[in-house]
Tab-separated table of C-alpha atoms and ligand atoms in Angstrom:
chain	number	residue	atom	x	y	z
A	1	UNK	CA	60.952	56.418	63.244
A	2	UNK	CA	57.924	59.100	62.073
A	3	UNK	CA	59.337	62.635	63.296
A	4	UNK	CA	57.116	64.375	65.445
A	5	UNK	CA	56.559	68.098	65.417
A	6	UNK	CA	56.756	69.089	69.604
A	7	UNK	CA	54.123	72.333	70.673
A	8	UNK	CA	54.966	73.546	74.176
A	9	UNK	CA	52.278	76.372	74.556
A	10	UNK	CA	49.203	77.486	75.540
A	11	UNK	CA	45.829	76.086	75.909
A	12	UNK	CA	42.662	78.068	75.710
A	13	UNK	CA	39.232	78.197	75.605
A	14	UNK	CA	38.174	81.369	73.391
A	15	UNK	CA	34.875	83.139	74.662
A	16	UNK	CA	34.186	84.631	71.130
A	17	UNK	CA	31.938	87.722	70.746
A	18	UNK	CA	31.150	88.904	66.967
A	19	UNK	CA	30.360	93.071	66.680
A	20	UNK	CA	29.444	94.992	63.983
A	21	UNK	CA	32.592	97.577	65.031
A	22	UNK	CA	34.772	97.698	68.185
A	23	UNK	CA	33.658	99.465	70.963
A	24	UNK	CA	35.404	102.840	72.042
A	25	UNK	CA	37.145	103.285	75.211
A	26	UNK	CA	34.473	103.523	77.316
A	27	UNK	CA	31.757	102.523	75.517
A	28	UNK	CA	29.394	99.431	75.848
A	29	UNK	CA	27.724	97.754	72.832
A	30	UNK	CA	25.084	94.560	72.238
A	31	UNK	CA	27.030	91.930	70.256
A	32	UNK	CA	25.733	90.068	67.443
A	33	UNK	CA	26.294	86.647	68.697
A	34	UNK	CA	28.916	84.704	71.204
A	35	UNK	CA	30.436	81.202	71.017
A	36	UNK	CA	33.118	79.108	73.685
A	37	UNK	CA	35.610	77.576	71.511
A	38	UNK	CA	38.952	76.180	71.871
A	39	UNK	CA	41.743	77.800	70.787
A	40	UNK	CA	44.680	78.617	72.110
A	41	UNK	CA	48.076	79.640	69.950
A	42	UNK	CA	50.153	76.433	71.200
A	43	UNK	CA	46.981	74.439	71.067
A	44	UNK	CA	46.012	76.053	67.563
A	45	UNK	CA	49.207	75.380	65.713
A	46	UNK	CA	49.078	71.225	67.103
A	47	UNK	CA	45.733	70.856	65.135
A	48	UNK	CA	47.004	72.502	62.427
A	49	UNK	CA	50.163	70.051	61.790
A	50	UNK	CA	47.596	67.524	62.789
A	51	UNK	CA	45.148	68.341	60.339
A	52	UNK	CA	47.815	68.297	57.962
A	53	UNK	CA	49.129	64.994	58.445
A	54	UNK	CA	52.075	65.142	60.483
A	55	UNK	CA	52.672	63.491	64.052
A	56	UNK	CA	52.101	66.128	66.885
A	57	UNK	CA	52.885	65.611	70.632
A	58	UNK	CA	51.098	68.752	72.540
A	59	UNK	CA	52.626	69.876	75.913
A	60	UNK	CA	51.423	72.373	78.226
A	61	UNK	CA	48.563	71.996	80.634
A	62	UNK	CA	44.541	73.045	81.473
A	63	UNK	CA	42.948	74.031	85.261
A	64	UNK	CA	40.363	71.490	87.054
A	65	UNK	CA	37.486	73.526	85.336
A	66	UNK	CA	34.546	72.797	83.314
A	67	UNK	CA	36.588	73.457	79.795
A	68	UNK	CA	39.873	71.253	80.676
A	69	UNK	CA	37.894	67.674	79.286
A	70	UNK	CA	36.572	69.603	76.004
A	71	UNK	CA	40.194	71.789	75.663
A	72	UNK	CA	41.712	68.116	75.480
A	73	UNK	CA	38.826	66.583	73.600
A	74	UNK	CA	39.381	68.766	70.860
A	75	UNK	CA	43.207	68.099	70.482
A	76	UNK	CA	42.659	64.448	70.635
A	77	UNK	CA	40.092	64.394	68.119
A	78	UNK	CA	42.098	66.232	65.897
A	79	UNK	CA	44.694	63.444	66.303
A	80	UNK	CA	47.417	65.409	68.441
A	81	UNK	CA	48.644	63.348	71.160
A	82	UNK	CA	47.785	65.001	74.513
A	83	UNK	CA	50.015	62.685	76.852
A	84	UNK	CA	52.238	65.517	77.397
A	85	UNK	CA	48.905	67.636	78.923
A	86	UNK	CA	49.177	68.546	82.383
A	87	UNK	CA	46.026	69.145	85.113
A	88	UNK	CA	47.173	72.284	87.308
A	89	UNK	CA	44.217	73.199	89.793
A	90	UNK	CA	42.459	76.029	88.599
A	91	UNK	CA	41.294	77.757	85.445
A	92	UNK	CA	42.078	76.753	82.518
A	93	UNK	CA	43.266	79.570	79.865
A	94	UNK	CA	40.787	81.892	78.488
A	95	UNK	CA	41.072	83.991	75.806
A	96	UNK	CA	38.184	87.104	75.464
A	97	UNK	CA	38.213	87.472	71.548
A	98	UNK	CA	36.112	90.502	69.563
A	99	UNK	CA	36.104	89.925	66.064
A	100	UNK	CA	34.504	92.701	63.664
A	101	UNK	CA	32.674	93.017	60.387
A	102	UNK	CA	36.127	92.385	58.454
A	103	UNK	CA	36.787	89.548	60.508
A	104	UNK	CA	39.731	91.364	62.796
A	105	UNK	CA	40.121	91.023	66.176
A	106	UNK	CA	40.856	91.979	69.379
A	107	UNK	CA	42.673	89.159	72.179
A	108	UNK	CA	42.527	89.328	75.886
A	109	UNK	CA	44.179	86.536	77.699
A	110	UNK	CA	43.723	85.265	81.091
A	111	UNK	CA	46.951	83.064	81.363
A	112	UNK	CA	45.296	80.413	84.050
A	113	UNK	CA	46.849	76.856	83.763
A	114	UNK	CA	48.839	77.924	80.999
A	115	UNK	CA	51.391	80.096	83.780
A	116	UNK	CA	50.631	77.713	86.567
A	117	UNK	CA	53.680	74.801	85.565
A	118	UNK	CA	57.510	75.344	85.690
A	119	UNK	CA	59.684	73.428	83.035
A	120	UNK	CA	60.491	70.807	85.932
A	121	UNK	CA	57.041	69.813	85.502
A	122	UNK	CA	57.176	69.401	81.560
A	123	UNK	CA	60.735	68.249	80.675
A	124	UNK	CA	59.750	64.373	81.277
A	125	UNK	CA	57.162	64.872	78.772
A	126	UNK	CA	58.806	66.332	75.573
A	127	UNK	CA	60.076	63.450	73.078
A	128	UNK	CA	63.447	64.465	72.995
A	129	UNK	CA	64.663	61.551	70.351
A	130	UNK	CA	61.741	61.939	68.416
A	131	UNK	CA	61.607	65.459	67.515
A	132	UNK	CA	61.481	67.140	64.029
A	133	UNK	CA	61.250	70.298	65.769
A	134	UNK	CA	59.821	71.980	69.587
A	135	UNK	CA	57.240	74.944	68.463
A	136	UNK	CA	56.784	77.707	71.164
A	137	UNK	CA	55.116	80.634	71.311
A	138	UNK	CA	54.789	83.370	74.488
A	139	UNK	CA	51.854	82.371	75.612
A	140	UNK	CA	53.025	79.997	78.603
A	141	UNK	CA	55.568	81.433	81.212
A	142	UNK	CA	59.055	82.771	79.982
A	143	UNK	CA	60.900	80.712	81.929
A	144	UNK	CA	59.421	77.427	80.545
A	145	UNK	CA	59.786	78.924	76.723
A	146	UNK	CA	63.758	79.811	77.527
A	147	UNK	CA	63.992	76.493	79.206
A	148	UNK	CA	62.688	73.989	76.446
A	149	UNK	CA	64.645	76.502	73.717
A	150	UNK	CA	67.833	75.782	76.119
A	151	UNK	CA	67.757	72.268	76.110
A	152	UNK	CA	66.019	72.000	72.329
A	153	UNK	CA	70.136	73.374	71.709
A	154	UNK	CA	71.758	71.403	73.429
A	155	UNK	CA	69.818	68.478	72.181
A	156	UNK	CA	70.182	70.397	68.589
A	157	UNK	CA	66.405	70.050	67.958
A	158	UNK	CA	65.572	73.089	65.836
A	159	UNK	CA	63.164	75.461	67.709
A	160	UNK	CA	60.697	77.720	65.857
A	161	UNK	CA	59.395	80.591	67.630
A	162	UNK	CA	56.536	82.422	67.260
A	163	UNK	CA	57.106	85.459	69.576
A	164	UNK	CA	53.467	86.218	69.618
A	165	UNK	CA	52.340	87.686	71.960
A	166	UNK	CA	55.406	89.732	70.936
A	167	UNK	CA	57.986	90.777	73.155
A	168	UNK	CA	61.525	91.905	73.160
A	169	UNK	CA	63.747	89.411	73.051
A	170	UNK	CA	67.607	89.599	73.908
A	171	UNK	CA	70.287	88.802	71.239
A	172	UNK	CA	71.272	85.951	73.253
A	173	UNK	CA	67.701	84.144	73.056
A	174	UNK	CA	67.748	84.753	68.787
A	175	UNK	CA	70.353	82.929	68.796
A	176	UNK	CA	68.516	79.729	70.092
A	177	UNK	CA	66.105	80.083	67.226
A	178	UNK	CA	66.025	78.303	64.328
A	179	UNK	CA	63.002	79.391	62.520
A	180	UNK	CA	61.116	82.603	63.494
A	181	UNK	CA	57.560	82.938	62.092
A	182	UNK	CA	56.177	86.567	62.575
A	183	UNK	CA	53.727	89.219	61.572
A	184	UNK	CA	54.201	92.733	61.156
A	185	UNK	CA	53.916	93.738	64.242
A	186	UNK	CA	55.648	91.551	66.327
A	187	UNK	CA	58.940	91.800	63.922
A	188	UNK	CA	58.691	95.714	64.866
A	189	UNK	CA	58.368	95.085	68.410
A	190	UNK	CA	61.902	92.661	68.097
A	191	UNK	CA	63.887	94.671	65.487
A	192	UNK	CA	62.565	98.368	65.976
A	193	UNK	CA	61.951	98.228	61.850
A	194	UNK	CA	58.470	98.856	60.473
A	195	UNK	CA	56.931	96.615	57.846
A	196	UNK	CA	54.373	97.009	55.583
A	197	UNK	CA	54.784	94.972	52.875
A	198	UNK	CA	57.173	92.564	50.967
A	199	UNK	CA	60.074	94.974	50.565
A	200	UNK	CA	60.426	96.186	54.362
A	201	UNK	CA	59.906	92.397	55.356
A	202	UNK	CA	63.500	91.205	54.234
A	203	UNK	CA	65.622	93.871	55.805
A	204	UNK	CA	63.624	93.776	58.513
A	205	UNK	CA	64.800	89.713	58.629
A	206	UNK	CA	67.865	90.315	58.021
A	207	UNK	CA	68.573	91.842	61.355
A	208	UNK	CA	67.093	88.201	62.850
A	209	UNK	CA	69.258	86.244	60.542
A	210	UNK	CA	72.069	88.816	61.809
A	211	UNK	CA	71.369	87.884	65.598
A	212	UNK	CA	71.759	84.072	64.472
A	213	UNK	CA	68.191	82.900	63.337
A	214	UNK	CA	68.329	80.962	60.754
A	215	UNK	CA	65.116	81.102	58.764
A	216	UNK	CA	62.575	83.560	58.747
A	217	UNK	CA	58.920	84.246	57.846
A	218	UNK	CA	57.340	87.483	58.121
A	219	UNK	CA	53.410	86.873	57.700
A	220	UNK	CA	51.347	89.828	56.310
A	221	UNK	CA	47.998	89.349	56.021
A	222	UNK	CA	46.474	89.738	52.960
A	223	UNK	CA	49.811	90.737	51.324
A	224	UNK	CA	50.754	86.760	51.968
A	225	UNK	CA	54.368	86.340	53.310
A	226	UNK	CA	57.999	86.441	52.847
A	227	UNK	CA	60.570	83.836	53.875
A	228	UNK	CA	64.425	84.649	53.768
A	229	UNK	CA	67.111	82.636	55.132
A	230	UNK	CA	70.447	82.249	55.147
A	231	UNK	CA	70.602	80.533	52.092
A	232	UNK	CA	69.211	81.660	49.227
A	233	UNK	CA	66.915	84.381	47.598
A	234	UNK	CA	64.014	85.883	49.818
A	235	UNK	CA	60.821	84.167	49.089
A	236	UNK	CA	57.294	86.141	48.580
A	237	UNK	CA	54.581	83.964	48.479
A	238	UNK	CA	51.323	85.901	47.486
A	239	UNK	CA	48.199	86.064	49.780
A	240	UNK	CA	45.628	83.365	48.499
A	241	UNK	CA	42.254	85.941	47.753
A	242	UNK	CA	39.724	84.997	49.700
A	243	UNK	CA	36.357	86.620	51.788
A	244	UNK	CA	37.403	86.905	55.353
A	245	UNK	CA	35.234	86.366	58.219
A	246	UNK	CA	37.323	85.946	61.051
A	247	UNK	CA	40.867	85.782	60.892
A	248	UNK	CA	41.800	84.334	64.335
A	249	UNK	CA	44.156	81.506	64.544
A	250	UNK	CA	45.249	82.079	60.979
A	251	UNK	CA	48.997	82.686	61.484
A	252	UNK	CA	48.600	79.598	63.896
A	253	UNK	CA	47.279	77.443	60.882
A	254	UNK	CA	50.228	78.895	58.930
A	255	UNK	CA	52.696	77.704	61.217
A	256	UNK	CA	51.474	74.531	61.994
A	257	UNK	CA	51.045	73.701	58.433
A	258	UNK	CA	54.252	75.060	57.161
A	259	UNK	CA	55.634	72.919	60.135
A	260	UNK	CA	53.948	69.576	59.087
A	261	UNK	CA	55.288	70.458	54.957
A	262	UNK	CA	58.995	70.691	56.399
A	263	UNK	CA	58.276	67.507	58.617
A	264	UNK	CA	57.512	65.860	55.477
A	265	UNK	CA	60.651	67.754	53.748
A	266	UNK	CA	59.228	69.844	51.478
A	267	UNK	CA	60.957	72.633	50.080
A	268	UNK	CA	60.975	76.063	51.237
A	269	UNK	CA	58.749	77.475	48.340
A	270	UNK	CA	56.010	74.390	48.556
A	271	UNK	CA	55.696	74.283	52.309
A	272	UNK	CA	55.056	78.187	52.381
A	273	UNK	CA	52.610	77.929	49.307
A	274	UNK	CA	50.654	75.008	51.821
A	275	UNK	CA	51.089	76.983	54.114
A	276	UNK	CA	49.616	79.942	52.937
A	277	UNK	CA	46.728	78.139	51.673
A	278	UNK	CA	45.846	76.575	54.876
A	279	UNK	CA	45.690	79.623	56.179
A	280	UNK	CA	43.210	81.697	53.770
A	281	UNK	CA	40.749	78.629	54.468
A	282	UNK	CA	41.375	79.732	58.293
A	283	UNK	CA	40.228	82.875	57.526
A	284	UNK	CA	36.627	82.286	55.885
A	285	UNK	CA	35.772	80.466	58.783
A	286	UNK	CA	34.505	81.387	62.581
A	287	UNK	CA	36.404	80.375	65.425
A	288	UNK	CA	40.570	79.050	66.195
A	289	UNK	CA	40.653	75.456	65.893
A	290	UNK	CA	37.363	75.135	64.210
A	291	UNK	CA	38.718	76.691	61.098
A	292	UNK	CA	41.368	75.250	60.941
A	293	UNK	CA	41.796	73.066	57.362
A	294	UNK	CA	42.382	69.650	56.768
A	295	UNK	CA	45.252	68.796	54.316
A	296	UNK	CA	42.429	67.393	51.478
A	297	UNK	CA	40.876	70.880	51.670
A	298	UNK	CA	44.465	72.867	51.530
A	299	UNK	CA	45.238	70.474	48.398
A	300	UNK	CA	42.140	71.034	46.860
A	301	UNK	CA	42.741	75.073	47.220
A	302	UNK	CA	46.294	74.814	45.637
A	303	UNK	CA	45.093	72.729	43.105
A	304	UNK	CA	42.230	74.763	41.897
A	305	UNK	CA	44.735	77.974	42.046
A	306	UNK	CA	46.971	76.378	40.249
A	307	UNK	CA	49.488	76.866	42.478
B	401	RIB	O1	46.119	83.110	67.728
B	401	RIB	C1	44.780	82.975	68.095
B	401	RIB	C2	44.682	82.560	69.529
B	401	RIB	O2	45.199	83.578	70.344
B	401	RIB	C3	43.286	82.321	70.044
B	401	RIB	O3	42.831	81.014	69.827
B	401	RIB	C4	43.386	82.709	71.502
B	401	RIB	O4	43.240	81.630	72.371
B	401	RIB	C5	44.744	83.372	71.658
B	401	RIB	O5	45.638	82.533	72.235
C-alpha cells in the first residue's frame, strides 16, 4: 500500500499586494502591483509533498464563493487528492498578504470556510489505514486540530505540527506531537526562549523534546535550519543562497517536502537538505503555491550545489 501524507488545514485564496516598503500605522500607500492566488498553509504544504512525489490526501473545506472551484483546481492539478474537501456556505479563506522589496511579508487572515466545519464533519474523510503521517497547522479551528491530533494517537499515526499561526500550546497537547516544524518566532511564543540562530535553536528544542515531542525543526530563514531529536546529534543544515523575492509559503514548501523525503524514508540529514532546497526555490518566486518546486527542480538545485 503507497503511504499517504494526510493535511488537515486551511484553504486560502491570497489577495497579494507587492510595495516598495510597508506602510506605517496609519498611513496609505499605491502598491506596485496585486495578484489572487491560492495559498493557504494546509493547502500550501499538500502541493508541496505533491510536487515532490509523494501521495497527499487534503482535508479541510472552501465557502460557495467565486474562489472555492479554482482553490480546488489548483490542488488537483498539482495531484493532491481533494476528496476529503468540504463545501461550507460562505467565503472561502482569504489571506491579505504585503510582501516588500526583500520579499517579506505581512499575513492577514479571514478564517471563512476554513472555521466553519467541526471534526464530526471531517473524521469520515481522513485515511486512517493509509497514513504516513496527519500534517496540521493552526489555521482551521482548535478544536478540529486537537481532535484529529487525539485520534492520530490513538490510531498511533505520527502528527507533525506546524503551530503557525503560533500559539501557546499546553504540555499536554506536545505530547501528541511527533514532529514539530517551527520558525523563530513561533518556538518563542511556545517555549518563552529566543532564537536567533543555530546555537539558541537546540536548547530552545530541547524544552519540546522535554514536553514529549519527538523530533524537531527550527526553520531560520536565511540561516537554513536545525533538526534535533531524541536520537542523535542536532542537525544544521545551511540556508541554500539564493535572491529572494517573496518568501511566502516557504516554510510550507519546507514541510511538505521534508514530509514527502520521510514518506519515502529518507534519512534525517537528506530529507532536511531536500527540504531546504525546495524551499530557497520558494523563495525566488511570487506567490504560495505558485512557487512552490517540483522535485526535478529541487534535484537539479542539490545537484548543482553539490549537496
Ligand atoms: O504560509 C503562507 C500562507 O499563509 C499563505 O499562503 C496564506 O494563505 C497564509 O495562510
Amino acid at each position: 500500500m503507497v503511504k499517504k501524507i494526510v493535511v488537515v488545514g486551511s484553504i486560502n485564496m491570497d489577495l497579494v499586494t507587492n510595495v516598495e516598503a510597508f506602510p506605517r500605522p496609519g498611513e496609505t500607500i499605491h502598491s506596485l502591483g496585486v495578484a489572487y492566488l491560492p495559498g493557504g498553509k494546509g493547502a500550501n504544504q499538500a502541493v508541496a509533498a505533491a510536487r515532490s512525489g509523494a501521495s497527499v490526501r487534503m482535508v479541510g473545506a472552501v465557502g460557495t464563493d467565486s474562489f472555492a472551484q479554482t482553490l480546488i483546481d489548483n490542488l488537483a492539478d498539482s495531484g493532491v487528492d481533494t476528496s476529503g474537501v468540504l463545501r461550507k456556505e460562505g467565503h472561502s479563506g482569504l489571506a491579505v498578504i504585503t510582501v516588500d522589496r526583500s520579499g517579506e511579508n505581512h499575513i492577514v487572515l479571514a478564517g471563512g470556510s476554513n472555521k466553519a466545519f467541526g471534526y464530526g464533519e471531517i473524521e469520515g474523510r481522513i485515511p486512517w489505514d493509509e497514513a504516513h503521517a496527519v500534517l496540521l497547522q493552526n489555521e482551521i479551528d482548535w478544536s478540529v486540530t486537537e481532535a484529529v491530533m487525539r485520534e492520530a494517537g490513538r490510531r498511533g499515526v505520527p502528527v507533525w505540527f506546524n503551530p503557525a499561526p503560533a500559539l501557546k500550546l499546553e504540555p499536554e497537547v506536545l505530547g501528541l506531537i511527533h514532529t514539530c516544524i517551527l520558525n523563530e518566532t513561533e518556538i518563542e511564543v511556545i517555549t518563552g526562549a529566543k532564537v536567533s540562530g543555530a546555537d539558541d535553536a537546540v536548547p530552545a528544542a530541547g524544552r519540546l523534546l522535554e514536553a514529549g515531542v519527538r523530533q524537531v525543526v527550527v526553520t531560520l530563514g536565511d540561516k537554513g535550519c536545525v533538526w534535533v531529536g531524541r536520537e542523535g546529534e542536532p542537525v544544521h543544515v545551511p540556508a541554500f543562497k539564493v535572491q529572494a523575492v517573496d518568501t511566502t509559503a516557504a516554510g510550507d514548501t519546507f514541510i511538505g517536502a521534508m514530509a514527502a523525503a520521510s514518506c519515502e524514508g529518507k534519512p534525517v540529514p537528506e530529507a532536511l537538505r531536500y527540504a531546504a532546497a525546495a524551499s530557497a526555490l520558494a523563495v525566488t518566486r511570487h506567490g504560495a503555491q505558485a512557487s512552490i518546486p517540483a522535485r526535478d527542480e529541487v534535484e537539479r538545485l542539490l545537484a548543482d550545489a553539490g549537496r
